[in-house]
């Protein structure tokens, strides 16, 4: 495909919300990035255009059979005024891995990276300033072919939209209450668990709603076969610290390969901490709680970076972790990642890309 990105500027500009009034994913900027795919042409006509509705036939495959993938990353306005994307190449690589899993033609990684940098560059005024706020970036690919037969579509739309988002923790990082899910499963080995696709989110909604009705923030997913090994927490990867060792499940197909997960593992290894990517059963967690060696549990993901678990409910048992307070490893990891994102700490691993 031609490398040049066409730019059509919006003639009107939306009012920008105040930093203190920002929520998550409810406001979108003035422009979006779009490219099309047709079997004969490949990906073509990469462009930035005014934000607006997509032309979509009601027979479009995505609307019927959910052939779609997405990713999620952020741009931050640093304490030095510079705008940085956090590990965008890693997100592009994952978007393409998700695409291959869903029989969607992958994007040229160089062009996909340029789509993010170009769009954020055009919308730089939309990157909020207050600490903790950011510009959320949502690249998505959908199957657009109007055809009701079940097979991979022959046409697709790639688009990127941007949304200024508020601080995930306006009052500081806060531990959450989680319930172990015993009835529903999110993903099974051989399924879609390692692809970032809407179908996984659809599969998670009912469990999440039930947990919220019972007073929990989210569920902890167990593996779909034995209902024994821990998988993820809500839409985040999970880490458990037992007797000084940080344990997270391995990437065996049911786990989404989180960029934050990878960043956390890298930092812990660099610090010389004891880290294991291995299966961990819920019984091992319960036994550690009984033995008094269950030190910390936290989720990892782009939205919150790190989300400490203060309480875990399983079979009528309530495990209170670190007295419901943020643990030292949880806090240290949060500070390290957020420090790099906002340009407060040196980026020695070249994780950020300046816009
Ligand atoms: C996106 C996502 C994560 C977190 O990935 P990050 O790259 O760290 O944001 C974890 N689990 C699921 C199911 C996800 O969709």
PDB file of C-alpha atoms in Angstrom, residues 71-76 83-95 109 112-113 116-117 137 139 237 239 251 257-270 300-302 305 333 336-338 340-342 347-355:
ATOM      1  CA  UNK A  71      -5.971  -2.872  21.261  1.00  0.00           C
ATOM      2  CA  UNK A  72      -5.618  -0.173  23.892  1.00  0.00           C
ATOM      3  CA  UNK A  73      -2.700   2.051  24.796  1.00  0.00           C
ATOM      4  CA  UNK A  74      -2.099   5.569  26.046  1.00  0.00           C
ATOM      5  CA  UNK A  75      -0.317   8.828  25.283  1.00  0.00           C
ATOM      6  CA  UNK A  76       0.883  10.815  28.303  1.00  0.00           C
ATOM      7  CA  UNK A  83       4.004  13.648  24.784  1.00  0.00           C
ATOM      8  CA  UNK A  84       4.935   9.982  24.974  1.00  0.00           C
ATOM      9  CA  UNK A  85       3.284   6.750  23.847  1.00  0.00           C
ATOM     10  CA  UNK A  86       4.016   3.777  26.115  1.00  0.00           C
ATOM     11  CA  UNK A  87       5.410   0.741  24.245  1.00  0.00           C
ATOM     12  CA  UNK A  88       3.386   1.318  21.038  1.00  0.00           C
ATOM     13  CA  UNK A  89       5.428  -1.220  19.014  1.00  0.00           C
ATOM     14  CA  UNK A  90       4.436  -3.913  21.496  1.00  0.00           C
ATOM     15  CA  UNK A  91       0.765  -2.974  21.109  1.00  0.00           C
ATOM     16  CA  UNK A  92       1.038  -3.049  17.295  1.00  0.00           C
ATOM     17  CA  UNK A  93       2.668  -6.478  17.467  1.00  0.00           C
ATOM     18  CA  UNK A  94      -0.167  -7.710  19.681  1.00  0.00           C
ATOM     19  CA  UNK A  95      -2.843  -6.190  17.437  1.00  0.00           C
ATOM     20  CA  UNK A 109       3.682  -2.749  11.605  1.00  0.00           C
ATOM     21  CA  UNK A 112       0.374   0.922  12.132  1.00  0.00           C
ATOM     22  CA  UNK A 113       2.911   2.633  14.411  1.00  0.00           C
ATOM     23  CA  UNK A 116      -0.784   6.104  16.102  1.00  0.00           C
ATOM     24  CA  UNK A 117       1.996   8.683  16.134  1.00  0.00           C
ATOM     25  CA  UNK A 137      -5.765   5.199  21.972  1.00  0.00           C
ATOM     26  CA  UNK A 139      -6.924   0.864  17.331  1.00  0.00           C
ATOM     27  CA  UNK A 237      -3.543 -10.008  34.107  1.00  0.00           C
ATOM     28  CA  UNK A 239       0.095 -11.465  39.871  1.00  0.00           C
ATOM     29  CA  UNK A 251       1.006 -17.539  28.329  1.00  0.00           C
ATOM     30  CA  UNK A 257      -0.326 -11.234  26.777  1.00  0.00           C
ATOM     31  CA  UNK A 258      -0.528  -7.903  28.565  1.00  0.00           C
ATOM     32  CA  UNK A 259       2.021  -5.208  27.825  1.00  0.00           C
ATOM     33  CA  UNK A 260       1.811  -4.129  31.467  1.00  0.00           C
ATOM     34  CA  UNK A 261       2.339  -7.768  32.498  1.00  0.00           C
ATOM     35  CA  UNK A 262       5.492  -7.834  30.382  1.00  0.00           C
ATOM     36  CA  UNK A 263       6.666  -4.488  31.814  1.00  0.00           C
ATOM     37  CA  UNK A 264       6.112  -5.733  35.378  1.00  0.00           C
ATOM     38  CA  UNK A 265       7.989  -9.002  34.738  1.00  0.00           C
ATOM     39  CA  UNK A 266      10.868  -7.078  33.131  1.00  0.00           C
ATOM     40  CA  UNK A 267      11.135  -4.652  36.063  1.00  0.00           C
ATOM     41  CA  UNK A 268      10.954  -7.400  38.692  1.00  0.00           C
ATOM     42  CA  UNK A 269      13.671  -9.407  36.921  1.00  0.00           C
ATOM     43  CA  UNK A 270      15.851  -6.306  36.573  1.00  0.00           C
ATOM     44  CA  UNK A 300      -1.997  -5.333  35.633  1.00  0.00           C
ATOM     45  CA  UNK A 301      -3.370  -3.503  32.594  1.00  0.00           C
ATOM     46  CA  UNK A 302      -3.084  -0.284  30.612  1.00  0.00           C
ATOM     47  CA  UNK A 305      -1.415   0.128  35.371  1.00  0.00           C
ATOM     48  CA  UNK A 333       5.888  -1.265  40.364  1.00  0.00           C
ATOM     49  CA  UNK A 336       8.230   2.808  38.368  1.00  0.00           C
ATOM     50  CA  UNK A 337       5.872   2.461  35.384  1.00  0.00           C
ATOM     51  CA  UNK A 338       3.978   5.706  35.954  1.00  0.00           C
ATOM     52  CA  UNK A 340       8.496   6.374  32.979  1.00  0.00           C
ATOM     53  CA  UNK A 341       5.131   7.198  31.373  1.00  0.00           C
ATOM     54  CA  UNK A 342       5.160  10.790  32.650  1.00  0.00           C
ATOM     55  CA  UNK A 347      13.360   5.482  30.145  1.00  0.00           C
ATOM     56  CA  UNK A 348      16.371   3.155  30.063  1.00  0.00           C
ATOM     57  CA  UNK A 349      14.547   0.428  28.095  1.00  0.00           C
ATOM     58  CA  UNK A 350      13.263   2.699  25.280  1.00  0.00           C
ATOM     59  CA  UNK A 351       9.681   1.919  26.213  1.00  0.00           C
ATOM     60  CA  UNK A 352       8.320   5.293  25.203  1.00  0.00           C
ATOM     61  CA  UNK A 353       7.981   6.903  21.785  1.00  0.00           C
ATOM     62  CA  UNK A 354       7.852  10.692  21.686  1.00  0.00           C
ATOM     63  CA  UNK A 355       5.244  12.381  19.525  1.00  0.00           C
TER      64      UNK A 355
END
